[in-house]
PDB file of C-alpha atoms in Angstrom:
ATOM      1  CA  MET A   9      20.146  -9.876   2.749  1.00  0.00           C
ATOM      2  CA  ARG A  10      22.781  -7.878   4.663  1.00  0.00           C
ATOM      3  CA  ALA A  11      21.851  -6.595   8.121  1.00  0.00           C
ATOM      4  CA  ASP A  12      22.366  -2.973   7.027  1.00  0.00           C
ATOM      5  CA  GLU A  13      20.222  -3.300   3.891  1.00  0.00           C
ATOM      6  CA  PRO A  14      16.887  -1.460   4.114  1.00  0.00           C
ATOM      7  CA  LEU A  15      13.785  -3.600   4.446  1.00  0.00           C
ATOM      8  CA  ILE A  16      10.685  -3.211   2.272  1.00  0.00           C
ATOM      9  CA  PHE A  17       7.258  -3.348   3.919  1.00  0.00           C
ATOM     10  CA  ILE A  18       4.266  -3.545   1.581  1.00  0.00           C
ATOM     11  CA  VAL A  19       0.870  -2.442   2.898  1.00  0.00           C
ATOM     12  CA  SER A  20      -1.784  -3.744   0.530  1.00  0.00           C
ATOM     13  CA  GLY A  21      -5.492  -4.389   0.532  1.00  0.00           C
ATOM     14  CA  PRO A  22      -8.694  -3.393  -1.210  1.00  0.00           C
ATOM     15  CA  GLY A  23      -9.838   0.205  -1.669  1.00  0.00           C
ATOM     16  CA  GLY A  24     -11.572   1.619   1.406  1.00  0.00           C
ATOM     17  CA  VAL A  25      -9.694  -0.557   3.869  1.00  0.00           C
ATOM     18  CA  GLY A  26      -7.804   2.447   5.301  1.00  0.00           C
ATOM     19  CA  LYS A  27      -4.332   1.848   3.828  1.00  0.00           C
ATOM     20  CA  GLY A  28      -3.530   5.548   3.515  1.00  0.00           C
ATOM     21  CA  THR A  29      -4.581   6.373   7.071  1.00  0.00           C
ATOM     22  CA  ILE A  30      -2.667   3.380   8.447  1.00  0.00           C
ATOM     23  CA  VAL A  31       0.514   4.174   6.501  1.00  0.00           C
ATOM     24  CA  GLU A  32       0.448   7.832   7.559  1.00  0.00           C
ATOM     25  CA  ALA A  33       0.194   6.716  11.208  1.00  0.00           C
ATOM     26  CA  LEU A  34       3.039   4.197  10.772  1.00  0.00           C
ATOM     27  CA  VAL A  35       5.361   6.802   9.232  1.00  0.00           C
ATOM     28  CA  ARG A  36       4.440   9.376  11.903  1.00  0.00           C
ATOM     29  CA  ARG A  37       5.200   6.933  14.736  1.00  0.00           C
ATOM     30  CA  ASP A  38       8.282   5.229  13.320  1.00  0.00           C
ATOM     31  CA  PRO A  39      10.955   7.658  12.087  1.00  0.00           C
ATOM     32  CA  ARG A  40      12.873   4.751  10.482  1.00  0.00           C
ATOM     33  CA  LEU A  41      10.063   4.257   7.924  1.00  0.00           C
ATOM     34  CA  TRP A  42      10.213   6.109   4.609  1.00  0.00           C
ATOM     35  CA  LEU A  43       7.056   6.235   2.486  1.00  0.00           C
ATOM     36  CA  SER A  44       7.506   5.857  -1.244  1.00  0.00           C
ATOM     37  CA  ARG A  45       4.765   8.139  -2.614  1.00  0.00           C
ATOM     38  CA  SER A  46       2.825   6.428  -5.414  1.00  0.00           C
ATOM     39  CA  TRP A  47       1.935   8.111  -8.678  1.00  0.00           C
ATOM     40  CA  THR A  48      -1.563   8.076 -10.180  1.00  0.00           C
ATOM     41  CA  THR A  49      -3.442   9.455 -13.158  1.00  0.00           C
ATOM     42  CA  ARG A  50      -6.776   9.522 -11.326  1.00  0.00           C
ATOM     43  CA  GLY A  51      -8.202  12.842 -10.243  1.00  0.00           C
ATOM     44  CA  GLN A  52      -7.724  14.104  -6.709  1.00  0.00           C
ATOM     45  CA  ARG A  53     -10.779  13.446  -4.523  1.00  0.00           C
ATOM     46  CA  PRO A  54     -12.485  16.351  -2.733  1.00  0.00           C
ATOM     47  CA  GLY A  55     -10.693  16.857   0.577  1.00  0.00           C
ATOM     48  CA  GLU A  56      -7.823  14.518  -0.350  1.00  0.00           C
ATOM     49  CA  ARG A  57      -4.390  15.788   0.686  1.00  0.00           C
ATOM     50  CA  ASP A  58      -2.152  17.104  -2.114  1.00  0.00           C
ATOM     51  CA  ASP A  59       0.591  14.665  -1.070  1.00  0.00           C
ATOM     52  CA  ALA A  60      -1.653  11.572  -0.974  1.00  0.00           C
ATOM     53  CA  TYR A  61      -0.192  10.706  -4.388  1.00  0.00           C
ATOM     54  CA  VAL A  62       1.887  12.333  -7.056  1.00  0.00           C
ATOM     55  CA  PHE A  63      -1.070  13.264  -9.299  1.00  0.00           C
ATOM     56  CA  THR A  64       0.051  13.268 -12.911  1.00  0.00           C
ATOM     57  CA  THR A  65      -1.076  12.930 -16.534  1.00  0.00           C
ATOM     58  CA  ARG A  66      -1.228   9.707 -18.551  1.00  0.00           C
ATOM     59  CA  GLU A  67       1.510  11.079 -20.811  1.00  0.00           C
ATOM     60  CA  ALA A  68       3.911  11.779 -17.906  1.00  0.00           C
ATOM     61  CA  PHE A  69       3.131   8.387 -16.369  1.00  0.00           C
ATOM     62  CA  GLU A  70       3.730   6.564 -19.651  1.00  0.00           C
ATOM     63  CA  ALA A  71       7.023   8.434 -20.132  1.00  0.00           C
ATOM     64  CA  ARG A  72       8.172   7.254 -16.684  1.00  0.00           C
ATOM     65  CA  ILE A  73       7.132   3.670 -17.548  1.00  0.00           C
ATOM     66  CA  ALA A  74       9.208   3.873 -20.739  1.00  0.00           C
ATOM     67  CA  ALA A  75      12.188   5.162 -18.720  1.00  0.00           C
ATOM     68  CA  GLY A  76      11.948   2.227 -16.292  1.00  0.00           C
ATOM     69  CA  GLY A  77      11.165   4.558 -13.397  1.00  0.00           C
ATOM     70  CA  PHE A  78       8.624   2.358 -11.587  1.00  0.00           C
ATOM     71  CA  LEU A  79       9.171  -0.569  -9.250  1.00  0.00           C
ATOM     72  CA  GLU A  80       5.642  -1.629 -10.191  1.00  0.00           C
ATOM     73  CA  TRP A  81       2.660  -0.122 -11.952  1.00  0.00           C
ATOM     74  CA  THR A  82      -0.838  -1.133 -12.933  1.00  0.00           C
ATOM     75  CA  ASP A  83      -3.897   0.073 -14.795  1.00  0.00           C
ATOM     76  CA  PHE A  84      -6.624  -0.128 -12.136  1.00  0.00           C
ATOM     77  CA  LEU A  85     -10.236   0.712 -13.041  1.00  0.00           C
ATOM     78  CA  GLY A  86      -9.086   2.933 -15.912  1.00  0.00           C
ATOM     79  CA  ASN A  87      -6.304   4.849 -14.129  1.00  0.00           C
ATOM     80  CA  TYR A  88      -2.589   4.204 -13.785  1.00  0.00           C
ATOM     81  CA  TYR A  89      -1.076   3.683 -10.336  1.00  0.00           C
ATOM     82  CA  GLY A  90       2.617   3.086  -9.791  1.00  0.00           C
ATOM     83  CA  THR A  91       5.419   2.976  -7.249  1.00  0.00           C
ATOM     84  CA  PRO A  92       8.543   4.870  -8.250  1.00  0.00           C
ATOM     85  CA  THR A  93      11.830   3.023  -7.778  1.00  0.00           C
ATOM     86  CA  PRO A  94      12.517   3.630  -4.047  1.00  0.00           C
ATOM     87  CA  ASP A  95      15.279   5.971  -2.900  1.00  0.00           C
ATOM     88  CA  PRO A  96      14.914   5.998   0.903  1.00  0.00           C
ATOM     89  CA  ARG A  97      16.899   8.159   3.321  1.00  0.00           C
ATOM     90  CA  PRO A  98      19.977   6.339   4.645  1.00  0.00           C
ATOM     91  CA  GLY A  99      19.080   4.135   7.603  1.00  0.00           C
ATOM     92  CA  SER A 100      15.407   3.990   6.659  1.00  0.00           C
ATOM     93  CA  ASP A 101      13.188   1.092   5.682  1.00  0.00           C
ATOM     94  CA  THR A 102      10.750   1.600   2.804  1.00  0.00           C
ATOM     95  CA  VAL A 103       6.982   1.298   3.187  1.00  0.00           C
ATOM     96  CA  LEU A 104       4.861   0.925   0.047  1.00  0.00           C
ATOM     97  CA  GLU A 105       1.100   1.483   0.025  1.00  0.00           C
ATOM     98  CA  ILE A 106      -0.089  -0.370  -3.070  1.00  0.00           C
ATOM     99  CA  GLU A 107      -2.897  -2.397  -4.617  1.00  0.00           C
ATOM    100  CA  VAL A 108      -2.755  -6.194  -4.830  1.00  0.00           C
ATOM    101  CA  ASP A 109      -1.477  -6.328  -8.424  1.00  0.00           C
ATOM    102  CA  GLY A 110       1.384  -4.004  -7.500  1.00  0.00           C
ATOM    103  CA  ALA A 111       2.126  -6.052  -4.376  1.00  0.00           C
ATOM    104  CA  ARG A 112       2.422  -9.163  -6.545  1.00  0.00           C
ATOM    105  CA  GLN A 113       4.886  -7.375  -8.848  1.00  0.00           C
ATOM    106  CA  VAL A 114       7.028  -6.136  -5.938  1.00  0.00           C
ATOM    107  CA  LYS A 115       7.080  -9.589  -4.276  1.00  0.00           C
ATOM    108  CA  ALA A 116       8.241 -11.093  -7.598  1.00  0.00           C
ATOM    109  CA  LEU A 117      11.153  -8.604  -7.749  1.00  0.00           C
ATOM    110  CA  HIS A 118      11.825  -8.559  -3.984  1.00  0.00           C
ATOM    111  CA  PRO A 119      10.680 -11.853  -2.425  1.00  0.00           C
ATOM    112  CA  GLU A 120      12.255 -10.756   0.869  1.00  0.00           C
ATOM    113  CA  ALA A 121       9.781  -7.834   1.141  1.00  0.00           C
ATOM    114  CA  THR A 122       7.210  -8.202   3.918  1.00  0.00           C
ATOM    115  CA  LEU A 123       3.613  -7.993   2.680  1.00  0.00           C
ATOM    116  CA  ILE A 124       0.981  -6.955   5.213  1.00  0.00           C
ATOM    117  CA  PHE A 125      -2.457  -7.460   3.686  1.00  0.00           C
ATOM    118  CA  VAL A 126      -5.153  -5.306   5.300  1.00  0.00           C
ATOM    119  CA  LEU A 127      -8.820  -6.267   5.262  1.00  0.00           C
ATOM    120  CA  PRO A 128     -11.938  -4.349   6.274  1.00  0.00           C
ATOM    121  CA  PRO A 129     -14.046  -5.848   9.081  1.00  0.00           C
ATOM    122  CA  SER A 130     -16.832  -6.420   6.495  1.00  0.00           C
ATOM    123  CA  ARG A 131     -17.830  -5.534   2.910  1.00  0.00           C
ATOM    124  CA  GLU A 132     -20.531  -3.256   4.347  1.00  0.00           C
ATOM    125  CA  GLU A 133     -17.908  -1.324   6.328  1.00  0.00           C
ATOM    126  CA  GLN A 134     -15.672  -1.146   3.262  1.00  0.00           C
ATOM    127  CA  ALA A 135     -18.538   0.359   1.211  1.00  0.00           C
ATOM    128  CA  ARG A 136     -19.331   2.817   4.033  1.00  0.00           C
ATOM    129  CA  ARG A 137     -15.677   3.973   4.125  1.00  0.00           C
ATOM    130  CA  LEU A 138     -15.553   4.362   0.340  1.00  0.00           C
ATOM    131  CA  ARG A 139     -18.705   6.507   0.381  1.00  0.00           C
ATOM    132  CA  GLY A 140     -17.297   8.459   3.335  1.00  0.00           C
ATOM    133  CA  ARG A 141     -14.248   9.478   1.333  1.00  0.00           C
ATOM    134  CA  GLY A 142     -16.438  10.744  -1.502  1.00  0.00           C
ATOM    135  CA  ASP A 143     -16.497   7.842  -3.964  1.00  0.00           C
ATOM    136  CA  PRO A 144     -19.685   7.816  -6.099  1.00  0.00           C
ATOM    137  CA  ASP A 145     -21.936   4.744  -5.815  1.00  0.00           C
ATOM    138  CA  ASP A 146     -20.827   3.220  -9.136  1.00  0.00           C
ATOM    139  CA  LYS A 147     -17.146   3.420  -8.064  1.00  0.00           C
ATOM    140  CA  VAL A 148     -18.023   1.978  -4.634  1.00  0.00           C
ATOM    141  CA  ASP A 149     -19.711  -1.001  -6.326  1.00  0.00           C
ATOM    142  CA  GLU A 150     -16.693  -1.489  -8.664  1.00  0.00           C
ATOM    143  CA  ARG A 151     -14.222  -1.367  -5.768  1.00  0.00           C
ATOM    144  CA  VAL A 152     -16.234  -3.797  -3.630  1.00  0.00           C
ATOM    145  CA  ARG A 153     -16.457  -6.252  -6.562  1.00  0.00           C
ATOM    146  CA  LYS A 154     -12.715  -5.824  -7.172  1.00  0.00           C
ATOM    147  CA  ALA A 155     -12.030  -6.472  -3.469  1.00  0.00           C
ATOM    148  CA  GLU A 156     -13.887  -9.786  -3.656  1.00  0.00           C
ATOM    149  CA  GLU A 157     -11.536 -10.840  -6.501  1.00  0.00           C
ATOM    150  CA  GLU A 158      -8.394  -9.479  -4.818  1.00  0.00           C
ATOM    151  CA  GLU A 159      -8.866 -10.885  -1.337  1.00  0.00           C
ATOM    152  CA  PRO A 160      -7.899 -14.524  -2.060  1.00  0.00           C
ATOM    153  CA  VAL A 161      -4.886 -13.343  -4.088  1.00  0.00           C
ATOM    154  CA  GLY A 162      -3.783 -10.930  -1.363  1.00  0.00           C
ATOM    155  CA  ARG A 163      -4.176 -13.548   1.362  1.00  0.00           C
ATOM    156  CA  ALA A 164      -2.083 -16.027  -0.644  1.00  0.00           C
ATOM    157  CA  LEU A 165       0.733 -13.472  -1.163  1.00  0.00           C
ATOM    158  CA  ALA A 166       0.657 -12.045   2.359  1.00  0.00           C
ATOM    159  CA  ASP A 167       3.200 -12.615   5.079  1.00  0.00           C
ATOM    160  CA  HIS A 168       0.664 -11.175   7.557  1.00  0.00           C
ATOM    161  CA  VAL A 169      -3.083 -10.461   7.369  1.00  0.00           C
ATOM    162  CA  VAL A 170      -4.498  -7.676   9.550  1.00  0.00           C
ATOM    163  CA  VAL A 171      -8.162  -6.671   9.901  1.00  0.00           C
ATOM    164  CA  ASN A 172      -8.538  -2.888  10.230  1.00  0.00           C
ATOM    165  CA  ASP A 173     -11.454  -2.815  12.634  1.00  0.00           C
ATOM    166  CA  GLU A 174      -9.967  -0.186  14.971  1.00  0.00           C
ATOM    167  CA  LEU A 175      -7.173   2.113  13.761  1.00  0.00           C
ATOM    168  CA  GLU A 176      -5.059   2.298  16.937  1.00  0.00           C
ATOM    169  CA  ARG A 177      -5.046  -1.474  17.390  1.00  0.00           C
ATOM    170  CA  THR A 178      -4.267  -2.014  13.681  1.00  0.00           C
ATOM    171  CA  VAL A 179      -1.326   0.417  13.733  1.00  0.00           C
ATOM    172  CA  ALA A 180       0.070  -1.101  16.956  1.00  0.00           C
ATOM    173  CA  GLU A 181      -0.165  -4.616  15.462  1.00  0.00           C
ATOM    174  CA  MET A 182       1.597  -3.500  12.290  1.00  0.00           C
ATOM    175  CA  LEU A 183       4.396  -1.749  14.226  1.00  0.00           C
ATOM    176  CA  GLU A 184       4.952  -5.027  16.105  1.00  0.00           C
ATOM    177  CA  ILE A 185       5.166  -6.898  12.781  1.00  0.00           C
ATOM    178  CA  ILE A 186       7.709  -4.355  11.463  1.00  0.00           C
ATOM    179  CA  GLU A 187       9.861  -4.631  14.604  1.00  0.00           C
ATOM    180  CA  HIS A 188       9.695  -8.434  14.429  1.00  0.00           C
ATOM    181  CA  HIS A 189      11.048  -8.419  10.861  1.00  0.00           C
ATOM    182  CA  ARG A 190      13.736  -5.866  11.724  1.00  0.00           C
ATOM    183  CA  GLY A 191      14.868  -8.058  14.599  1.00  0.00           C
ATOM    184  CA  ARG A 192      15.067 -11.107  12.347  1.00  0.00           C
ATOM    185  CA  ALA A 193      16.977  -9.194   9.653  1.00  0.00           C
ATOM    186  CA  HIS A 194      19.550  -7.913  12.136  1.00  0.00           C
ATOM    187  CA  HIS A 195      20.060 -11.334  13.667  1.00  0.00           C
ATOM    188  CA  GLY A 196      20.482 -13.053  10.308  1.00  0.00           C
ATOM    189  CA  ALA A 197      17.361 -15.211  10.615  1.00  0.00           C
ATOM    190  CA  PRO A 198      15.111 -15.667   7.605  1.00  0.00           C
ATOM    191  CA  ALA A 199      12.023 -13.451   7.875  1.00  0.00           C
TER     192      ALA A 199
END
């Protein structure tokens, strides 16, 4: 990898771990990070920001798949989620907020990408966060079960594992990880 080539940072973890909140804080605090906004066919949650995802139809999503317009995509609990092929601003590094299956696909295409796997402090806290964002009980149960399957896979793929027990500490730790990898990339050391 050339020193001037943008880096890819993947933030992954189970639903309800706080990926969206963490990534928003990272992008706000580090102007050299560019967030690749994921697409989804799931409905927008009550109170969810309009720019949380590109909300789209199955037909539009499938047309983009056919055109090769995604870096990765998956069918997760009955909805499509995908990361468009990144096109960051010059001088920016890309941050992807994606599920474990997507993280696996990106690491296969870009083994040099840095995967930060985020975990909740406990399954109980994960369920509380999911309910707090408006997920119905049946979806909470599905996501917690899915998290139990994903965690060993995510840990095995991860370059770093971070527990999101306190947002400020989590964001600070992740900014340190990002700076560490930037330093290694610019000094020619393997990350």
